[in-house]
Structures are given as structure tokens and as C-alpha cells.
Short mmCIF file of C-alpha atoms in Angstrom, two decimals:
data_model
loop_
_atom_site.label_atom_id
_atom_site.label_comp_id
_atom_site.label_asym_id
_atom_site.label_seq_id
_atom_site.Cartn_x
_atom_site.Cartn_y
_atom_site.Cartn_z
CA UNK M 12 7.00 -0.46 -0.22
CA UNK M 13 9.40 -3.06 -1.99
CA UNK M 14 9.53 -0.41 -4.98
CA UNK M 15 10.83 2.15 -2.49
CA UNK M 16 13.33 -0.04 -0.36
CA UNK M 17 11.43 0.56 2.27
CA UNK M 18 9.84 -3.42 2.85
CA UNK M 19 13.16 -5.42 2.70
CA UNK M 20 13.61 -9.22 3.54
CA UNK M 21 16.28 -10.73 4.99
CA UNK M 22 17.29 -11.34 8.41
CA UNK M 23 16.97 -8.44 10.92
CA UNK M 24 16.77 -8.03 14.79
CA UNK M 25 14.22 -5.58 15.49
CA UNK M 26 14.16 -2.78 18.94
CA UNK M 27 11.77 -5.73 20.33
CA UNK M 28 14.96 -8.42 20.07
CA UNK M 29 13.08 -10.86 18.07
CA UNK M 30 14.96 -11.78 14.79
CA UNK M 31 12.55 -11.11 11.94
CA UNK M 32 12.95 -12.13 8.25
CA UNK M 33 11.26 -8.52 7.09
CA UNK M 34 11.80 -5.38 8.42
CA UNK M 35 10.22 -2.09 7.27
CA UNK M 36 11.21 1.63 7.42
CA UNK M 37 9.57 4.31 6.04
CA UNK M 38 12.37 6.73 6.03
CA UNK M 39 13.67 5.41 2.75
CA UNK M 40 10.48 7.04 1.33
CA UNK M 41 12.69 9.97 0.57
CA UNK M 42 11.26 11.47 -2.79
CA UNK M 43 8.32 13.50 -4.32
CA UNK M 44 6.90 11.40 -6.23
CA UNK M 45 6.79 8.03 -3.04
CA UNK M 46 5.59 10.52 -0.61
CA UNK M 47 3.19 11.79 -2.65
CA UNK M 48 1.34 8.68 -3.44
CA UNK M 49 2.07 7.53 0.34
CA UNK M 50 0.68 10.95 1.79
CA UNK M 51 -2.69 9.69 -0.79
CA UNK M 52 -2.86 6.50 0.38
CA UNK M 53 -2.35 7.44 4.43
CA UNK M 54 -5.62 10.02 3.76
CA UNK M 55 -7.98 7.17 2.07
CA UNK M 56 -7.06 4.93 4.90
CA UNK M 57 -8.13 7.49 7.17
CA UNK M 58 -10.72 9.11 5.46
CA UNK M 59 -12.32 4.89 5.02
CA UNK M 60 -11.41 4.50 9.16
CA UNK M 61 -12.30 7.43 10.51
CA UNK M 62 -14.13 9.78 8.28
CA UNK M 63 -13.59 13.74 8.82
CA UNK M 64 -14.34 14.10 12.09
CA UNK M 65 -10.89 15.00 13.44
CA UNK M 66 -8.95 18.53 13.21
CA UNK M 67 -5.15 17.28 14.06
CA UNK M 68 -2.94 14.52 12.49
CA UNK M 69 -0.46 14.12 14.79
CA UNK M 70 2.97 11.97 13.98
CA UNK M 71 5.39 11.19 16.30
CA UNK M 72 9.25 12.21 16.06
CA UNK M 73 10.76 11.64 13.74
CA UNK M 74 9.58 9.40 11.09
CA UNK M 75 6.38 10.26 11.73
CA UNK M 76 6.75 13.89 10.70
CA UNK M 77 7.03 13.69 7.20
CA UNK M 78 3.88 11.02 7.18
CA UNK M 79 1.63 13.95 8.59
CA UNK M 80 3.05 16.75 6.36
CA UNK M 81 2.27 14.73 3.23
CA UNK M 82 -0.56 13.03 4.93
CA UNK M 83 -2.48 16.86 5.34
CA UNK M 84 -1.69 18.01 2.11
CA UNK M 85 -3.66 14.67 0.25
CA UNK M 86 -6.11 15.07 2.70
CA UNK M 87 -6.93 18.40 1.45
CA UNK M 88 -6.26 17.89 -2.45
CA UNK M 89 -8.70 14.69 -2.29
CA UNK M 90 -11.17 15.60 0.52
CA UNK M 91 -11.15 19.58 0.32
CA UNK M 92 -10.81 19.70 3.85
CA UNK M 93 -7.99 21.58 5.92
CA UNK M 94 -6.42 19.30 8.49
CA UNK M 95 -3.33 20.28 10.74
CA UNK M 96 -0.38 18.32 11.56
CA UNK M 97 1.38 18.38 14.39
CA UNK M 98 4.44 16.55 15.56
CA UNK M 99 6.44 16.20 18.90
CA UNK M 100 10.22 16.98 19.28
CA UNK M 101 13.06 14.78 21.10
CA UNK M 102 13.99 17.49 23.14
CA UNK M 103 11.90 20.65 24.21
CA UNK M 104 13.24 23.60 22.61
CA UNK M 105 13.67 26.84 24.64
CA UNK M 106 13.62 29.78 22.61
CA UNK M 107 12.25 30.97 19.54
CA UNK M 108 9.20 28.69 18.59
CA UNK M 109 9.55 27.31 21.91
CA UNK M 110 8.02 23.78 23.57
CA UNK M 111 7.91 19.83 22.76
CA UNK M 112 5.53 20.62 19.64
CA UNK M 113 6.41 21.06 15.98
CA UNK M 114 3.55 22.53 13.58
CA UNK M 115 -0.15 23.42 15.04
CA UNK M 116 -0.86 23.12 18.81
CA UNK M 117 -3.45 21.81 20.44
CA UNK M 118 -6.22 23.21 22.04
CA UNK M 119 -9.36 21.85 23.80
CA UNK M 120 -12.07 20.76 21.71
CA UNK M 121 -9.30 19.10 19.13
CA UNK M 122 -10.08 15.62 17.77
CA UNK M 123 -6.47 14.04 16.93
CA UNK M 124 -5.29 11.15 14.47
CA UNK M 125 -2.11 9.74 15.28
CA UNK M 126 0.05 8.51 11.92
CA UNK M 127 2.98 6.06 12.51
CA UNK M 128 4.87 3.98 9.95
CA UNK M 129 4.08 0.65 11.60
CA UNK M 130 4.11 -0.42 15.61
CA UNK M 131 5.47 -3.54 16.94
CA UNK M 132 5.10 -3.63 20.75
CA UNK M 133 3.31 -0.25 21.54
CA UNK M 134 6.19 1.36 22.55
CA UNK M 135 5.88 4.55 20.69
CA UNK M 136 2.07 5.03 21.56
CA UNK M 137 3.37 4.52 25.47
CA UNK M 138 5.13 7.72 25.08
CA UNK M 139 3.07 9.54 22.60
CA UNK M 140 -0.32 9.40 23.90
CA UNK M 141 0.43 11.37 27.47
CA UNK M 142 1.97 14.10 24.85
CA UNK M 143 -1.08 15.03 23.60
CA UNK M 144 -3.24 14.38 26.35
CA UNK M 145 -1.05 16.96 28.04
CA UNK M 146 -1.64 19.83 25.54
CA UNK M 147 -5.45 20.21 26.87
CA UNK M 148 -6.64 21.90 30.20
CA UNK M 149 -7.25 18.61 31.25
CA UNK M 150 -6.99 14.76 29.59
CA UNK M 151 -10.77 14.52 28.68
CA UNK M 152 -10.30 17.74 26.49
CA UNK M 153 -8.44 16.32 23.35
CA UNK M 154 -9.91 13.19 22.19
CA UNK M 155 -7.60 10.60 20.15
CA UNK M 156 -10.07 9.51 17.23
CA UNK M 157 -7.70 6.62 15.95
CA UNK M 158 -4.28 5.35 15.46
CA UNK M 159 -3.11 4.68 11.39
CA UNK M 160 -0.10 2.92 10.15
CA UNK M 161 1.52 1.63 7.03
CA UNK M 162 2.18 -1.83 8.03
CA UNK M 163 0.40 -4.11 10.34
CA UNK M 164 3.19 -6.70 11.42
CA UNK M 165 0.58 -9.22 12.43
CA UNK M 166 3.00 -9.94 15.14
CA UNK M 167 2.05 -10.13 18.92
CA UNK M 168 2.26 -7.05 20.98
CA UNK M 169 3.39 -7.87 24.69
CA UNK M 170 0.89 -10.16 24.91
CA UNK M 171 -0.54 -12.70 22.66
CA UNK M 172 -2.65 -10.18 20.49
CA UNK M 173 -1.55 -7.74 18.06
CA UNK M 174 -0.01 -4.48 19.57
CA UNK M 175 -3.21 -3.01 17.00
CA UNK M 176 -5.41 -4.71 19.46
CA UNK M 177 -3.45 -4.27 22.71
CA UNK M 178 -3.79 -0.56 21.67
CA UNK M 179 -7.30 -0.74 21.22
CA UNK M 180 -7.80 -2.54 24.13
CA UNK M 181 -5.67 -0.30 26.42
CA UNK M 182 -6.56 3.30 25.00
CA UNK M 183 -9.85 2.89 23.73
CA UNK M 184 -9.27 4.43 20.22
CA UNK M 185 -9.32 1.79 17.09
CA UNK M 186 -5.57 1.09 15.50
CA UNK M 187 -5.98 0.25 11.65
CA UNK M 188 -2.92 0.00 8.74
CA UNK M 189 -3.36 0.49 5.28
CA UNK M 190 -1.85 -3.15 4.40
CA UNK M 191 -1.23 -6.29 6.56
CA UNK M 192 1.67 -8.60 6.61
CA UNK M 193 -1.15 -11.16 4.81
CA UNK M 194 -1.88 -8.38 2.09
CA UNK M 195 1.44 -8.29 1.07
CA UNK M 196 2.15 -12.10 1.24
CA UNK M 197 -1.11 -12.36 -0.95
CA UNK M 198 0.03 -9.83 -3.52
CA UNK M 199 3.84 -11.01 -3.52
CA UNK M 200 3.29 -14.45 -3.25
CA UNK M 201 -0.17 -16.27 -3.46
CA UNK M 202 -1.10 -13.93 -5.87
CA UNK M 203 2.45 -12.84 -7.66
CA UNK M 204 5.17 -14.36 -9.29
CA UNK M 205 7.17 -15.87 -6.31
CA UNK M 206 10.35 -13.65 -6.82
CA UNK M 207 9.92 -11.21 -4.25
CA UNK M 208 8.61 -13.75 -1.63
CA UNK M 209 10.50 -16.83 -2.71
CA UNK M 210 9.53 -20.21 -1.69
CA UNK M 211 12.11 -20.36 1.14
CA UNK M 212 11.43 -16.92 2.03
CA UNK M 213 7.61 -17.97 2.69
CA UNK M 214 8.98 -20.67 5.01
CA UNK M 215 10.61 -18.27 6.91
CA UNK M 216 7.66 -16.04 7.61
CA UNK M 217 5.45 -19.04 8.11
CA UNK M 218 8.15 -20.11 10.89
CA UNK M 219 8.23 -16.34 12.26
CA UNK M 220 4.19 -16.30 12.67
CA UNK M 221 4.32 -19.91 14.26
CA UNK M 222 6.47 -18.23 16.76
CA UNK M 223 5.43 -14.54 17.00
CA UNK M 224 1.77 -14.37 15.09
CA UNK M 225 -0.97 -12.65 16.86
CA UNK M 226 -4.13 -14.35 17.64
#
């Protein structure tokens, strides 16, 4: 992530309004070579959360589009099996390879992993989840297997637990991320050299999680 520009530290104001001293985006992985070793790591998180028991990997527009694309094709060079992705659009599209989906449908019987880069309140899920639910005959006919992300925040959702745990708790399918906030603070600074996470940067994340950390 910090090779990639995609982790950067500073002093941002994120969609939630709360003024963060890190802010992450995945669309600065933008090459071969970062989305190939992202699309690996994505399918070993998944494949270590939720085995093979699910047909569809499902990422939300738009970032999350390129995370399933390179997501199904480690999936299959590591784990031999076929998975489809599927993605929604902005805007329904009304002629030629028509409706709100991008890549495979879904059908009854399908077993769906959603992919984002990282979630800070929910939001995304709020609008995501009816989506797929409403691609099945009825909502009981395409089960939601698990949520992955990048990034857990470690940040409070709209309440005082993590949105991974207000998602959980609300939808019934386990949220996981391939890192945590405390993974990379381990490997940057308890564990690295300090010049990444500086000593004055670390104060600011210690004051961001005294205000906004999850319980």
C-alpha cells in the first residue's frame, strides 16, 4: 500500500467528515504488476475466510471492479477453481448488454463474496447488498457468504463498534480485511524503522483512535 501510493498520511477529511491523518485509495493501484500481487493477496484472504464455497465475487462500482477482475483470475491460478465476478453500474444501461450489472449475473442458488477496498461507515454495503439480493426470485435465493476488504480502519462505524462488526451484526455475513490499521502500525512502526510512521505521526493516530477507535 505505501509502495503503491495508495496508504498516504497526512491530513484528510474523509466522505464520513471526520479529519483523519491516513487515508487510503485503492485506485492508485493502477499497474500489472500491484494488481497482480493485490488480486493474490484478496484470494488468500478469502480463500483463509471463507474457503470455496461461493460462485460470485461481486465488487461494487467503481473501485471495486478492478478488485474482482484481478481478484478471479488469482483465485483460479492459485486455487484452480473458476469464480465469476460481477459488478454493479452507476446508472442502468438500456441497450445493448442491458441492466445495473457488469460481468456474470446472478441466478438462484449463487453464493456471493462481496470485495471492497476498505469501509468506513457501511455506506457502500447500505446500497450494495439490496443489489444483489434483488437479482434472485426472491431475497433468500442468493446468499452473501462474506464481505473482504483491504484495509480495516479500526475506526467506529455509526456506532461505537467497527462498521466490520456493525456489518456483521446487521447482515449476518462475517466482514474480514486482509490488514488492520494495527498491522500496519506494527510493521511501519513498532516493528520498522520509524520513517514511514514517524514519531509525531504515531501521536496523531493515537489521538485519532482516542477519538474515533472502535471498541
Amino acid at each position: 500500500m505505501i509502495e503503491s501510493g495508495v496508504l498516504r498520511f497526512g491530513d484528510f477529511t474523509l466522505k464520513s467528515g471526520r479529519r483523519s491523518p491516513f487515508f487510503m485509495n485503492a485506485g492508485a493501484y493502477v499497474t500489472g504488476s500491484q494488481l497482480g500481487r493485490l488480486g493474490q493477496y484478496y484470494a488468500r484472504a478469502i480463500h483463509e475466510s471463507f474457503g470455496d464455497d461461493f460462485d460470485v465475487l461481486f465488487g461494487p462500482a467503481y473501485k471495486g471492479i478492478p478488485l474482482s477482475v484481478a481478484t478471479v483470475i488469482a483465485y483460479h491460478e492459485l486455487y484452480g477453481k473458476e469464480i465469476r465476478y460481477c459488478s454493479n453500474r452507476k446508472e442502468a444501461k438500456d441497450h445493448g448488454d442491458a441492466g445495473i450489472l457488469l460481468g456474470s449475473p446472478l441466478h438462484d442458488g449463487d453464493r456471493v463474496v462481496i470485495i471492497e477496498d476498505v469501509t468506513t461507515s457501511g455506506k457502500s454495503i447500505e446500497e450494495t447488498f439490496p443489489i444483489i439480493k434483488a437479482q434472485g426470485s426472491a431475497p433468500d435465493r442468493i446468499t452473501i457468504k462474506g464481505l473482504m476488504v483491504s484495509l480495516n480502519r479500526m475506526e467506529r462505524g455509526k456506532g461505537t463498534k467497527s462498521a466490520l462488526d456493525e456489518i456483521t451484526e446487521l447482515y449476518g455475513f462475517p466482514a474480514r480485511a486482509i490488514v488492520s490499521m494495527q498491522d500496519v502500525i506494527t510493521a511501519l512502526y513498532t516493528e520498522g524503522d520509524r520513517t514511514v510512521i514517524t514519531e509525531e505521526l504515531k501521536k496523531s493516530l493515537d489521538a485519532y483512535y482516542a477519538q474515533w477507535g472502535a471498541q
